[in-house]
Coordinates of C-alpha atoms and ligand atoms in Angstrom, one line a residue:
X1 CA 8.1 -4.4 -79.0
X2 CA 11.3 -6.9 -79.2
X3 CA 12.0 -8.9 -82.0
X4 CA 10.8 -12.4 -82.0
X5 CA 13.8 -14.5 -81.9
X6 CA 14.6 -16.5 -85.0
X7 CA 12.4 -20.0 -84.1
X8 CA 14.4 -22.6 -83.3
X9 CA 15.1 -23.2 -79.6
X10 CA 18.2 -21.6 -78.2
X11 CA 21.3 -23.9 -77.2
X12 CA 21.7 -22.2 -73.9
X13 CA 18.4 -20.8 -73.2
X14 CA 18.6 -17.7 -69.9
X15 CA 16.6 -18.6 -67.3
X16 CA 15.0 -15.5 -64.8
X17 CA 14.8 -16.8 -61.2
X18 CA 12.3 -14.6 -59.1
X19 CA 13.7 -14.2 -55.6
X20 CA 16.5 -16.0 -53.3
X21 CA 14.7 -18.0 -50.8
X22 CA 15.2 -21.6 -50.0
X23 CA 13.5 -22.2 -53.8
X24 CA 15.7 -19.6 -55.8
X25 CA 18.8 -20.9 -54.5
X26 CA 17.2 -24.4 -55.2
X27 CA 16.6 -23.3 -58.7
X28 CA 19.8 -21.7 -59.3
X29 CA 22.4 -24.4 -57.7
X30 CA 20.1 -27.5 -60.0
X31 CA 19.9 -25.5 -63.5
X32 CA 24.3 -25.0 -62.4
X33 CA 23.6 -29.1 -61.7
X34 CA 21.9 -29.3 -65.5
X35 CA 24.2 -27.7 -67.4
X36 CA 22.6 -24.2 -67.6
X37 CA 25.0 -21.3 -66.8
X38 CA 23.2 -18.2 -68.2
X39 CA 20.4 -17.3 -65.4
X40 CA 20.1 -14.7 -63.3
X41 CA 18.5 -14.1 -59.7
X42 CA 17.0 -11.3 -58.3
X43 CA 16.2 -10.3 -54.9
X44 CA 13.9 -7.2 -53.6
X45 CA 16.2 -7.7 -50.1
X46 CA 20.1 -7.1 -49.5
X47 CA 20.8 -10.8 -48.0
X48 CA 19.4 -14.4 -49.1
X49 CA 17.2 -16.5 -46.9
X50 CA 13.5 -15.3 -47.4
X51 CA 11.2 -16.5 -45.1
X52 CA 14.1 -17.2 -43.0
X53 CA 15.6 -13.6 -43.2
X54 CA 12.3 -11.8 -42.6
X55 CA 11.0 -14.0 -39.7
X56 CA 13.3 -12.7 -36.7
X57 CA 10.9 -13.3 -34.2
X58 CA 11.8 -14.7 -30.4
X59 CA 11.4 -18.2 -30.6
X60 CA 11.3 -18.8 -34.2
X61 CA 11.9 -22.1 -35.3
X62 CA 10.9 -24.5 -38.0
X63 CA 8.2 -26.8 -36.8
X64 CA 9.3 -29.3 -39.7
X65 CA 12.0 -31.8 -38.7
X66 CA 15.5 -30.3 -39.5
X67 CA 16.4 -33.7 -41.0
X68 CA 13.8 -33.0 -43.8
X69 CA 13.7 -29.7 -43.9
X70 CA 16.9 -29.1 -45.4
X71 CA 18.0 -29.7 -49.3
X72 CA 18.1 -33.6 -50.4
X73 CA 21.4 -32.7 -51.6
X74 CA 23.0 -30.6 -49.1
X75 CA 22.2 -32.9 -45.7
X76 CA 23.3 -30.9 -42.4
X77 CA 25.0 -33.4 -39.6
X78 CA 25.2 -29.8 -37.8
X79 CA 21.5 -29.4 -36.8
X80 CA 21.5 -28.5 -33.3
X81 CA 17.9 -30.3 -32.7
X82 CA 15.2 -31.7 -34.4
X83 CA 13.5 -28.7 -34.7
X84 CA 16.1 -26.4 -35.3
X85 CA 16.1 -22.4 -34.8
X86 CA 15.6 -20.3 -37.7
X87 CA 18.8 -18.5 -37.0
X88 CA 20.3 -21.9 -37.6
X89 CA 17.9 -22.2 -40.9
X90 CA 18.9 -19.5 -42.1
X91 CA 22.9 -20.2 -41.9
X92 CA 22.2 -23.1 -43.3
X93 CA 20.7 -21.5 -46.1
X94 CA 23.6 -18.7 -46.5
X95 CA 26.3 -21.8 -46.3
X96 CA 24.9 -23.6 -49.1
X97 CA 24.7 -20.7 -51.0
X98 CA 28.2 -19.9 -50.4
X99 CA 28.9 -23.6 -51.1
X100 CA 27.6 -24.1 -55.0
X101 CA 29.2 -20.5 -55.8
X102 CA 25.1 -18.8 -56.0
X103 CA 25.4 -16.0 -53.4
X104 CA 27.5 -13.9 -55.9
X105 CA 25.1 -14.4 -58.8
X106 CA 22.3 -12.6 -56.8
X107 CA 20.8 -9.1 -58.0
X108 CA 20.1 -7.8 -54.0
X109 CA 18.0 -5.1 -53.8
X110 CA 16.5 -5.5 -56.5
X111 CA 12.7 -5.5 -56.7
X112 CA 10.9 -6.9 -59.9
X113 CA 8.2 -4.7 -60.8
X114 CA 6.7 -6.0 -64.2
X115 CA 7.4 -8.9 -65.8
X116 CA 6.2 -9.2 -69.3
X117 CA 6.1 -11.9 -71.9
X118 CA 6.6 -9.8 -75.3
X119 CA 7.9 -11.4 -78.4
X120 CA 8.2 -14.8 -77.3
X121 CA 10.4 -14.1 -74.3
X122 CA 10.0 -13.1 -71.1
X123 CA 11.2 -9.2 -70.0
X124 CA 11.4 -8.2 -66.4
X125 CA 11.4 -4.3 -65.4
X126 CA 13.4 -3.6 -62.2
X127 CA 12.8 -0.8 -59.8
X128 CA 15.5 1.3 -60.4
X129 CA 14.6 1.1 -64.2
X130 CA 16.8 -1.4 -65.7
X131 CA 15.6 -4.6 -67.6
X132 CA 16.8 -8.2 -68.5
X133 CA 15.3 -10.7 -70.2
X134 CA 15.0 -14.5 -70.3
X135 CA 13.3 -17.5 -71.7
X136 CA 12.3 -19.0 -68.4
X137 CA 10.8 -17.6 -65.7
X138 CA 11.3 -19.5 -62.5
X139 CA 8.7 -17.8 -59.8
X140 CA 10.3 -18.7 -56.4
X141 CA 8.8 -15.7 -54.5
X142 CA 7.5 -17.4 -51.6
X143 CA 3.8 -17.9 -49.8
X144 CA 4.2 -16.1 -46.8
X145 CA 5.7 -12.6 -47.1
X146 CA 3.3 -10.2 -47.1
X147 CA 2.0 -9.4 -43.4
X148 CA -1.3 -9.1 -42.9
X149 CA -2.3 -6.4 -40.5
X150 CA -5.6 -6.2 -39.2
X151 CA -7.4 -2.6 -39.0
X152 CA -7.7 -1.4 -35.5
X153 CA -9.0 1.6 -35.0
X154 CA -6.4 4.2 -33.2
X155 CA -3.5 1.5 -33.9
X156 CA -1.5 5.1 -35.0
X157 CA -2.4 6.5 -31.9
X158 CA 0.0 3.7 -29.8
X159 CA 2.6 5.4 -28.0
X160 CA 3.8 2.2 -27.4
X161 CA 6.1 0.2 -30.5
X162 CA 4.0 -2.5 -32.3
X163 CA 4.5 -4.0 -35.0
X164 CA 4.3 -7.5 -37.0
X165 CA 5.6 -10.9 -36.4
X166 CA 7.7 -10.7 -39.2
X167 CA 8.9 -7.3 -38.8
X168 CA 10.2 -7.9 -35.7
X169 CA 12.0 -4.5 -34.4
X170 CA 15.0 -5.8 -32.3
X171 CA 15.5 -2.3 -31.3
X172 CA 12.6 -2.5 -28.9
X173 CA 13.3 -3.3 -24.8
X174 CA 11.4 -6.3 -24.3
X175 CA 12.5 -7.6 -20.6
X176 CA 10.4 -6.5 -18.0
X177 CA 7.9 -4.7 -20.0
X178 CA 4.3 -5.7 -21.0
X179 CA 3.7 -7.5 -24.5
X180 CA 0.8 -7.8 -25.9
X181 CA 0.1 -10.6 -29.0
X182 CA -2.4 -10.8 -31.3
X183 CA -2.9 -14.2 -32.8
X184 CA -3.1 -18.0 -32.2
X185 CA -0.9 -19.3 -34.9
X186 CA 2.4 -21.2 -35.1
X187 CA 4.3 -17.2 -34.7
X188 CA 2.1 -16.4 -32.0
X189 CA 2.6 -19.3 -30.2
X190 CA 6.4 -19.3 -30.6
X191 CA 6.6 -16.2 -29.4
X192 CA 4.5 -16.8 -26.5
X193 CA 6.6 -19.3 -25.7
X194 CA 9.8 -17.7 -25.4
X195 CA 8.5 -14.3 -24.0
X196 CA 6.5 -15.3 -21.0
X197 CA 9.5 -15.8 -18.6
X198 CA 11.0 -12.9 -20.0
X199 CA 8.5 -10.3 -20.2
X200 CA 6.9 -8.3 -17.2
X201 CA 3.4 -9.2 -18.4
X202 CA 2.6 -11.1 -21.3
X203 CA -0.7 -10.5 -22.8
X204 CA -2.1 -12.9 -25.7
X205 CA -5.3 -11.5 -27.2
X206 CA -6.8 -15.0 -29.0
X207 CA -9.4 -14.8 -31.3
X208 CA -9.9 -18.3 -32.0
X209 CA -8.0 -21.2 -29.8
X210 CA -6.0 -23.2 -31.2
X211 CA -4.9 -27.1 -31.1
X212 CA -1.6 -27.3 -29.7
X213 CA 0.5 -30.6 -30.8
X214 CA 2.9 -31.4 -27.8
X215 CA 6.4 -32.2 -29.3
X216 CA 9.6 -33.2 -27.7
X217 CA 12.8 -31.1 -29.3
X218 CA 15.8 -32.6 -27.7
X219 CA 19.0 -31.1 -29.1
X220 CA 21.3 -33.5 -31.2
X221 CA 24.2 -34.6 -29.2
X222 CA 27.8 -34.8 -30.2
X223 CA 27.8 -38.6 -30.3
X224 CA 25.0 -38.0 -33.1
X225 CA 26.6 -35.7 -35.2
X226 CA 29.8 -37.0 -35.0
X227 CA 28.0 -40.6 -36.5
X228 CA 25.7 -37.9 -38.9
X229 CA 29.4 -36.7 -40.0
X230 CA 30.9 -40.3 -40.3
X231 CA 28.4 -41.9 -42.4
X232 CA 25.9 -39.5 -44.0
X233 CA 24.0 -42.6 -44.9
X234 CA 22.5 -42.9 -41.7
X235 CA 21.5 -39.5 -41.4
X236 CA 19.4 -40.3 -45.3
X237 CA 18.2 -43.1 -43.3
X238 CA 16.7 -41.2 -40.7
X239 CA 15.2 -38.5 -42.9
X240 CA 13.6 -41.2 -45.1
X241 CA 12.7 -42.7 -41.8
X242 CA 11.1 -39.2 -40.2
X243 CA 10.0 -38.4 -43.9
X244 CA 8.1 -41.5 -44.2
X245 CA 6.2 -41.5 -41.0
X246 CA 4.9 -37.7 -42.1
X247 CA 3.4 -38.7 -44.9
X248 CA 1.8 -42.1 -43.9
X249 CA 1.0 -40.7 -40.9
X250 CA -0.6 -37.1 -42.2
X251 CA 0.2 -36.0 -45.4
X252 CA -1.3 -38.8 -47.3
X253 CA -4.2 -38.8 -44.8
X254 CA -5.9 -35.0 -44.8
X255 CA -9.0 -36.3 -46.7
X256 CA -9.9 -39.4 -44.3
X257 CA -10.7 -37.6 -41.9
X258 CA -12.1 -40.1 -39.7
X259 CA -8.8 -42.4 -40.1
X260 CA -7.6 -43.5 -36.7
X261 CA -4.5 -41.4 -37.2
X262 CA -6.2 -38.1 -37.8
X263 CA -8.1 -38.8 -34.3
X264 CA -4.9 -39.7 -33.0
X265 CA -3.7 -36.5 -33.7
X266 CA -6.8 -35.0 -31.9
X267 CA -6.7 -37.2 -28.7
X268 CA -3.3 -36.0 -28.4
X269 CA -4.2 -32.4 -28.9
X270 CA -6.9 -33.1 -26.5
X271 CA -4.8 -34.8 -23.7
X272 CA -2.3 -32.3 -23.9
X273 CA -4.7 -29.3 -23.2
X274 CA -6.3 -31.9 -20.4
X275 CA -2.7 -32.9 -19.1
X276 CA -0.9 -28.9 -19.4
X277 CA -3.3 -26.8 -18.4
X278 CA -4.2 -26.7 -14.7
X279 CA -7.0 -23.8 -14.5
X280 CA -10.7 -25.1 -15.7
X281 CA -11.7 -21.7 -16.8
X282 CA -8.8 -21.3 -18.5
X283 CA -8.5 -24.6 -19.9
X284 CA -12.2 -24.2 -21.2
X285 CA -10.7 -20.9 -22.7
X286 CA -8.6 -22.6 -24.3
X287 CA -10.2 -25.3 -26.1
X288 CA -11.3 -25.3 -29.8
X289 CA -14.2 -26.3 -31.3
X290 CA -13.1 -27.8 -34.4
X291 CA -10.8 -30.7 -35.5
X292 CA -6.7 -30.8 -34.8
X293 CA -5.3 -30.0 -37.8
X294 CA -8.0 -28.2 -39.4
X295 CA -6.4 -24.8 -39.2
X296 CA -2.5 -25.9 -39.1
X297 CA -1.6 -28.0 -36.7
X298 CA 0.4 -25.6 -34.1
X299 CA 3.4 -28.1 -32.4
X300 CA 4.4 -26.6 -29.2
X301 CA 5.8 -28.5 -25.6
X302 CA 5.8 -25.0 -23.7
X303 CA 3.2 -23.3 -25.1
X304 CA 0.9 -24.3 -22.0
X305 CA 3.1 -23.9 -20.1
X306 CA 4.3 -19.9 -21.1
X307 CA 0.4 -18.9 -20.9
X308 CA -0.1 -20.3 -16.9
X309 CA 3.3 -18.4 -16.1
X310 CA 2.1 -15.9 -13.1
X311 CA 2.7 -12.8 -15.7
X312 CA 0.5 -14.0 -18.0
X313 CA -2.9 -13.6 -19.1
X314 CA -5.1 -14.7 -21.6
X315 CA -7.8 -12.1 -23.3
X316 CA -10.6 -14.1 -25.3
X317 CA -12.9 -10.3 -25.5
X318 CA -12.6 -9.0 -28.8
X319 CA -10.5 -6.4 -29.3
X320 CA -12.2 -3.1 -30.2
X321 CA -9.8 -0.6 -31.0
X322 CA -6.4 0.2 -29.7
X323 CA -5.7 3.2 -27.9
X324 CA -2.4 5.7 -26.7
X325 CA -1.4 3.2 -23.6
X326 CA -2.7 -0.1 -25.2
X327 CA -5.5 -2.4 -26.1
X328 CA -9.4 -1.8 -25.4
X329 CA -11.5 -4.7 -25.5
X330 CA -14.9 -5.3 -26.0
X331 CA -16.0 -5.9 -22.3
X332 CA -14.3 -2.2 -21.5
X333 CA -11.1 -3.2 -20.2
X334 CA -7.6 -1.4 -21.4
X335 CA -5.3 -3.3 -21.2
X336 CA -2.1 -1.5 -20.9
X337 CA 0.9 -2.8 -22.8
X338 CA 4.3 -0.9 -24.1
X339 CA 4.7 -3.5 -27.1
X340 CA 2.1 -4.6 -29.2
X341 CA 3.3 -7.8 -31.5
X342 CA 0.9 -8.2 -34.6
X343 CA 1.5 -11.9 -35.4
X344 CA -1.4 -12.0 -37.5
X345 CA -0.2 -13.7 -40.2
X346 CA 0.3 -13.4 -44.3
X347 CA -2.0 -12.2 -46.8
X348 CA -1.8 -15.5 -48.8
X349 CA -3.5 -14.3 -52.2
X350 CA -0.3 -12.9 -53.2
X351 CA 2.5 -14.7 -54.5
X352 CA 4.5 -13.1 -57.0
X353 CA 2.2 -9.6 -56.7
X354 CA 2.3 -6.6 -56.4
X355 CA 4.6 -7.5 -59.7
X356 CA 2.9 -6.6 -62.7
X357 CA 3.0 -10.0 -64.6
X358 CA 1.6 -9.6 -67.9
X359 CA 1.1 -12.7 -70.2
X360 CA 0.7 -13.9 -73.7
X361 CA -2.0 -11.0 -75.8
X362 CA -1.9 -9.0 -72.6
X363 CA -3.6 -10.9 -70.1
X364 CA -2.4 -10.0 -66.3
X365 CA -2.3 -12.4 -63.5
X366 CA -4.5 -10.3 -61.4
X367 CA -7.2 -10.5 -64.8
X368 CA -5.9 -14.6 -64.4
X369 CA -6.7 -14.4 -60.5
X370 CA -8.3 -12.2 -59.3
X371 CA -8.5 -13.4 -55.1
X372 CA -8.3 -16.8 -56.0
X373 CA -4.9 -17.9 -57.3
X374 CA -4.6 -20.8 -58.9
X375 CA -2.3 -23.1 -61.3
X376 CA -2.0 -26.3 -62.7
X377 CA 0.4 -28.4 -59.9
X378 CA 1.0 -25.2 -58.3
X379 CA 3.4 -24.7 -61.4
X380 CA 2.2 -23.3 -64.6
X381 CA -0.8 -20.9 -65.3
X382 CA -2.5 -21.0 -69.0
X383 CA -1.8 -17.7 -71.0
X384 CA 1.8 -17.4 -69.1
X385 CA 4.1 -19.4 -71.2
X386 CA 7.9 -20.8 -69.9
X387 CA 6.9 -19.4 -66.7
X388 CA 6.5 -21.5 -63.7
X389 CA 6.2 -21.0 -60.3
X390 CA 7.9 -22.7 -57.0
X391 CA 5.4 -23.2 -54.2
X392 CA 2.6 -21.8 -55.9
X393 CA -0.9 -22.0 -55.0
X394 CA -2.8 -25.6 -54.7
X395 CA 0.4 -27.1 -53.9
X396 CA 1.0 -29.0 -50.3
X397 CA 1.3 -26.3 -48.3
X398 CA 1.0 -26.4 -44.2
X399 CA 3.0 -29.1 -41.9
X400 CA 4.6 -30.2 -44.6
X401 CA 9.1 -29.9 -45.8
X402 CA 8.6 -26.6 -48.8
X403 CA 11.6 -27.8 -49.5
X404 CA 10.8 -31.3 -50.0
X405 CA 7.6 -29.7 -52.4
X406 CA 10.0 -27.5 -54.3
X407 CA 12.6 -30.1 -55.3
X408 CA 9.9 -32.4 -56.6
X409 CA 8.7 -29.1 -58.6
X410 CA 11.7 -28.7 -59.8
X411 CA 12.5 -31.9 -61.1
X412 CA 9.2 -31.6 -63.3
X413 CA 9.7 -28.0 -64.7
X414 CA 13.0 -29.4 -66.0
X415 CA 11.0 -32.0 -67.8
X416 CA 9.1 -29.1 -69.3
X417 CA 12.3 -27.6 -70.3
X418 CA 13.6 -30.6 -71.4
X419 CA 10.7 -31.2 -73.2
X420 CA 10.0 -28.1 -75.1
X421 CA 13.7 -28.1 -76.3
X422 CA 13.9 -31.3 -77.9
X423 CA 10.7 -31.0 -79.5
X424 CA 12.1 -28.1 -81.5
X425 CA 9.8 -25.6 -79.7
X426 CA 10.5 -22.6 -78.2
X427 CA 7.3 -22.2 -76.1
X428 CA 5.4 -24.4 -73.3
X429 CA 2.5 -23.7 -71.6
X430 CA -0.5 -25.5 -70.0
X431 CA -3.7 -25.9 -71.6
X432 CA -7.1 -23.8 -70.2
X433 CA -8.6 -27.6 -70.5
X434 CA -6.1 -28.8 -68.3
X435 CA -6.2 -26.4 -65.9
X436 CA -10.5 -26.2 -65.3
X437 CA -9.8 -29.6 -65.3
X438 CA -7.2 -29.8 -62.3
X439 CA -9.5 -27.0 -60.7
X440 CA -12.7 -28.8 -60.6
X441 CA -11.3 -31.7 -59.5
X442 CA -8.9 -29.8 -57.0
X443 CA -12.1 -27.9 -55.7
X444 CA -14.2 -30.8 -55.2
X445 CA -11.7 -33.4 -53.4
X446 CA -10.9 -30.0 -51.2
X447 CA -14.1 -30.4 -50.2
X448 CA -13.7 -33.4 -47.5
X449 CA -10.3 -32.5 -46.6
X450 CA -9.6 -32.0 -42.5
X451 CA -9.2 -28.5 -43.9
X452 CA -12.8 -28.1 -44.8
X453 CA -14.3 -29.2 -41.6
X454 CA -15.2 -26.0 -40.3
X455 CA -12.9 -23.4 -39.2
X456 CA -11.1 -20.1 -40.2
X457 CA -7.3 -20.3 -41.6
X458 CA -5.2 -19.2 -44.1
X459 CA -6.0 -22.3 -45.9
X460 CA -9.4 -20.5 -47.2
X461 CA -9.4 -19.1 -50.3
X462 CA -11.5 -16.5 -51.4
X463 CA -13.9 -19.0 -53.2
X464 CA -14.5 -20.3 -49.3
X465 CA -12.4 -23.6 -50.2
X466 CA -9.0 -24.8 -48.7
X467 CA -6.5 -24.1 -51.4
X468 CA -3.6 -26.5 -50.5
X469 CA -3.0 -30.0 -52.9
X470 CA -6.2 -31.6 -51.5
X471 CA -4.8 -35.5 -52.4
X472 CA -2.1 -37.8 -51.1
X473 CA 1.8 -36.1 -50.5
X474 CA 2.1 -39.8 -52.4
X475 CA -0.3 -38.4 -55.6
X476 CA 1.7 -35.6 -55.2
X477 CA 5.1 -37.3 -55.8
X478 CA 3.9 -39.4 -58.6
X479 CA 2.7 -36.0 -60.3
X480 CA 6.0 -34.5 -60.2
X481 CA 7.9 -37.7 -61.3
X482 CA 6.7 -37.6 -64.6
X483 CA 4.5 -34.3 -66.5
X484 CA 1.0 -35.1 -68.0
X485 CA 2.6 -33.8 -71.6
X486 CA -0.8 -33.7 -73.6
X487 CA -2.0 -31.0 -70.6
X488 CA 0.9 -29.0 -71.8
X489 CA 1.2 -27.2 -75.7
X490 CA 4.7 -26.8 -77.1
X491 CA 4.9 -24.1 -80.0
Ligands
NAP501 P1 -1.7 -17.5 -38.9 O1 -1.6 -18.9 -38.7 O2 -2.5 -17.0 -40.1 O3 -2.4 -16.9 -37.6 C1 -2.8 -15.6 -37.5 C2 -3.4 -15.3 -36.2 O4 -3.8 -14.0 -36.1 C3 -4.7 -16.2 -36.0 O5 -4.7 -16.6 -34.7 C4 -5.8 -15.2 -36.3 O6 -7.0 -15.5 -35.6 C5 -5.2 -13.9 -35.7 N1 -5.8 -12.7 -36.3 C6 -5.7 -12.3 -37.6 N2 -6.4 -11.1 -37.7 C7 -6.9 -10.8 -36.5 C8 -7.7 -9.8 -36.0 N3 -8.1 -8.8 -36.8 N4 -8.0 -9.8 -34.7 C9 -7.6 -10.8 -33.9 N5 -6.8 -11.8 -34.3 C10 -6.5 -11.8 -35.6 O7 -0.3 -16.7 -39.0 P2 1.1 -17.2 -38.4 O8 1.0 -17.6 -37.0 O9 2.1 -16.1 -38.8 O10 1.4 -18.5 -39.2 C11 1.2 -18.5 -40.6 C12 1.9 -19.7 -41.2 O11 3.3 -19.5 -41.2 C13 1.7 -20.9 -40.4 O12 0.4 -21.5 -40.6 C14 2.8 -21.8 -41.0 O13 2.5 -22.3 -42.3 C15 3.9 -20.8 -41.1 N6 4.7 -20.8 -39.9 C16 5.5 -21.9 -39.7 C17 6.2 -22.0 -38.6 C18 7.1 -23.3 -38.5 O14 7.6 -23.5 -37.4 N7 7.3 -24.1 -39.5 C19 6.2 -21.1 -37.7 C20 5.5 -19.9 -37.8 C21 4.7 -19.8 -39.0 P3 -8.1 -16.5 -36.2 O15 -7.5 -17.9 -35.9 O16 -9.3 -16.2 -35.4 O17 -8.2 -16.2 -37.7

């Protein structure tokens, strides 16, 4: 057991910063911003860029405007369109790193593998062995990184390469060979997209349709940048501008769902299946039966268009188990394929585990868990004190800027910090009250969100509830601007 440091706060408390995605670096270049000089960051991978580093896919992009999904404080004239590639995301990400001096303060390959709160500070165990130990705890380890593979029977016995979306093995031929995709979602559909013209055959195996948003993504031209370059106050102008319409127009919206601009949303959805898709059967094939944006909204102007291409072909059978030359469905058919892409999304119960994080008197997070993560503003979990998480669970997750949700978070956890040194303290940590509190009131306005009305996603939890910040982006904001103290005990 370590000592328990004498009691009054320390002047220049360490801070522990779980992982070097677009939040670590966030946390790391704004505690440099505040003053604080003694953190460390750790990373599992060698290189920075999280979600961005693992996702190598064909296509990938960010669906999110480049203009807001970028750091408030590090704006990018350089964007090469509004929808930028992640390649581009994650240069971005690597240049601002370079920029505020962070990318030499990061631990690479270095996997946390317990991280303990004994003797009123927190210790972290690494996997080769070696420990440090901090104060704060800043959780920035991401939503979407573990893949989720589905259990095929015979998927060993492929002869062919599969593997999953974001594991993407850029040592496998693609051009004129036959691909086969599992999955509907925003990866799928990227990758769709930018394989169909390439590929020999493209085979998507969907399980569920999905409602495809048609967006425009015209590149930035010179004239633009040059003026984004000139006067960066125009390019704030336009992000509050882009920023703005988001919200009013969806963010702030997911709970009416019978507001004119949610069915807006699904006319255009609709329209854009009428409109793109040529084929009745397949165009019936191809149509939901649940509300846009229910699952996440997918934004695409050539998905349609890959899936009538004269090499591909869209599977609605079942799958029923995969064999040595390719996919069996349930209707008897093999279909033959020499790469099988899993884009089958994230198992989204995870967060910071398979870390061992043990709390105050022993409690784990998988004893605070279980399959249904939760915390109080997506930030702080009773029993786990001066530890607090970036993009945790029941925050705004989806079609919305992360980056955007984590600066707001961390403005607030700096009022925690802020708040438990001047009181003398040396400890803060939400109340169980507070947190049944949020819960029950989280769980029942989740209830008659867009989310709710009747299909599968990732938004489910376990509990059979959506799990994303059910309320306004706007209730959101207001939250972060200024902590509800009393829900908080400082020791
Ligand atoms: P996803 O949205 O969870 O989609 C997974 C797909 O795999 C679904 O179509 C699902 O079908 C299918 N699937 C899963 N298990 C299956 C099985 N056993 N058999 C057949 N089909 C199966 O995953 P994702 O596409 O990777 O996207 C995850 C999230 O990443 C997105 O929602 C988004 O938040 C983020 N993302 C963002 C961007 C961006 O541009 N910003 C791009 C890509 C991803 P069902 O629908 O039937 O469940």
């Amino acid at each position: 057991m370590i000592a328990r440091p004498e009691d009054a706060p320390r002047a220049n408390p360490r801070f522990l910063i779980m992982g070097a995605g677009m939040s670590g670096l966030l946390a790391a270049i704004k505690l440099q911003e505040a003053g604080f000089d003694d953190f460390a960051i750790y990373e599992k991978a060698d290189r920075l860029g999280g979600t961005w580093r693992e996702n190598t896919y064909p296509g990938i992009a960010c669906d999110v405007p480049s203009l807001m999904y970028s750091y408030s404080f590090a704006p990018n004239p350089e964007w090469s369109h509004r929808f930028s590639p992640g390649p581009e995301i994650q240069a971005y990400f690597e240049d601002v790193a370079r920029e505020y001096g962070i990318a030499p303060l990061i631990h690479f390959g270095k996997e946390i593998v317990r991280c303990a709160f004994e003797g009123g500070r927190w210790r972290i165990t690494l996997d080769d062995g070696s420990t440090d130990e901090g104060d704060f705890v800043i959780a920035a380890t991401g939503v979407l990184h573990h893949p989720n593979l589905p259990h095929f029977e015979g998927l060993e016995d492929f002869e062919g390469a599969a593997f999953h979306s974001a594991r993407w093995d850029h040592d496998v031929p693609l051009d004129g060979r036959r691909v086969g995709v599992v999955g509907t979602g925003s990866s799928a559909i990227q990758i769709v997209t930018a394989l169909a013209e390439r590929v020999e055959e493209l085979v998507l195996f969907q399980r569920t349709p999905q409602w495809v948003m048609p967006i425009a993504n015209p590149a930035f031209s010179e004239e633009e940048k040059a003026e984004f370059r000139r006067n960066p106050k125009a390019m704030e102008a336009v992000r509050e501008q882009v920023g703005r319409a988001f919200v009013d127009g969806f963010s702030n919206i997911l709970d009416e769902i019978d507001s004119p601009a949610l069915r807006g949303i699904h006319d255009a959805c609709v329209a854009n299946l009428e409109n793109s898709v040529k084929d009745p059967v397949l165009r019936e094939k191809l149509r939901p039966n649940y509300r846009a944006a229910c699952k996440r909204l997918v934004m695409s102007d050539g998905f349609y268009t890959a899936v009538q291409q004269p090499g591909s072909r869209l599977v609605t059978e079942p799958i029923e188990r995969i064999e040595k030359s390719g996919v069996r469905t349930a209707d008897g058919r093999l279909h033959e394929l020499d790469v099988l892409v899993l884009a089958t999304g994230f198992r989204v119960d995870r967060f910071m585990r398979p870390m061992e994080v043990v709390g105050r008197d022993g409690k784990t997070l998988d004893d605070a868990w279980g399959d249904n993560p939760t915390a109080y503003m997506a930030i702080s979990i009773p029993g786990f004190p001066n530890l607090f998480m970036l993009n945790g669970p029941n925050g705004p997750v989806g079609n919305f800027s992360l980056i955007d949700v984590a600066e707001m978070q961390f403005g607030y956890i700096m009022q925690l910090v802020d708040r438990v040194r001047s009181s003398g303290g040396r400890e803060i940590e939400v109340s169980e009250e507070a947190m049944a509190l949020f819960d029950e009131e989280r769980r029942e306005a989740a209830k008659s969100t867009i989310w709710n009305s009747g299909c599968r996603s990732w938004y489910i939890a376990a509990d059979g509830l959506p799990m994303a910040w059910p309320w306004t982006f706007d209730r959101f904001r207001a939250e972060m601007k200024s902590p509800r103290f009393d829900d908080y005990r400082v020791v």
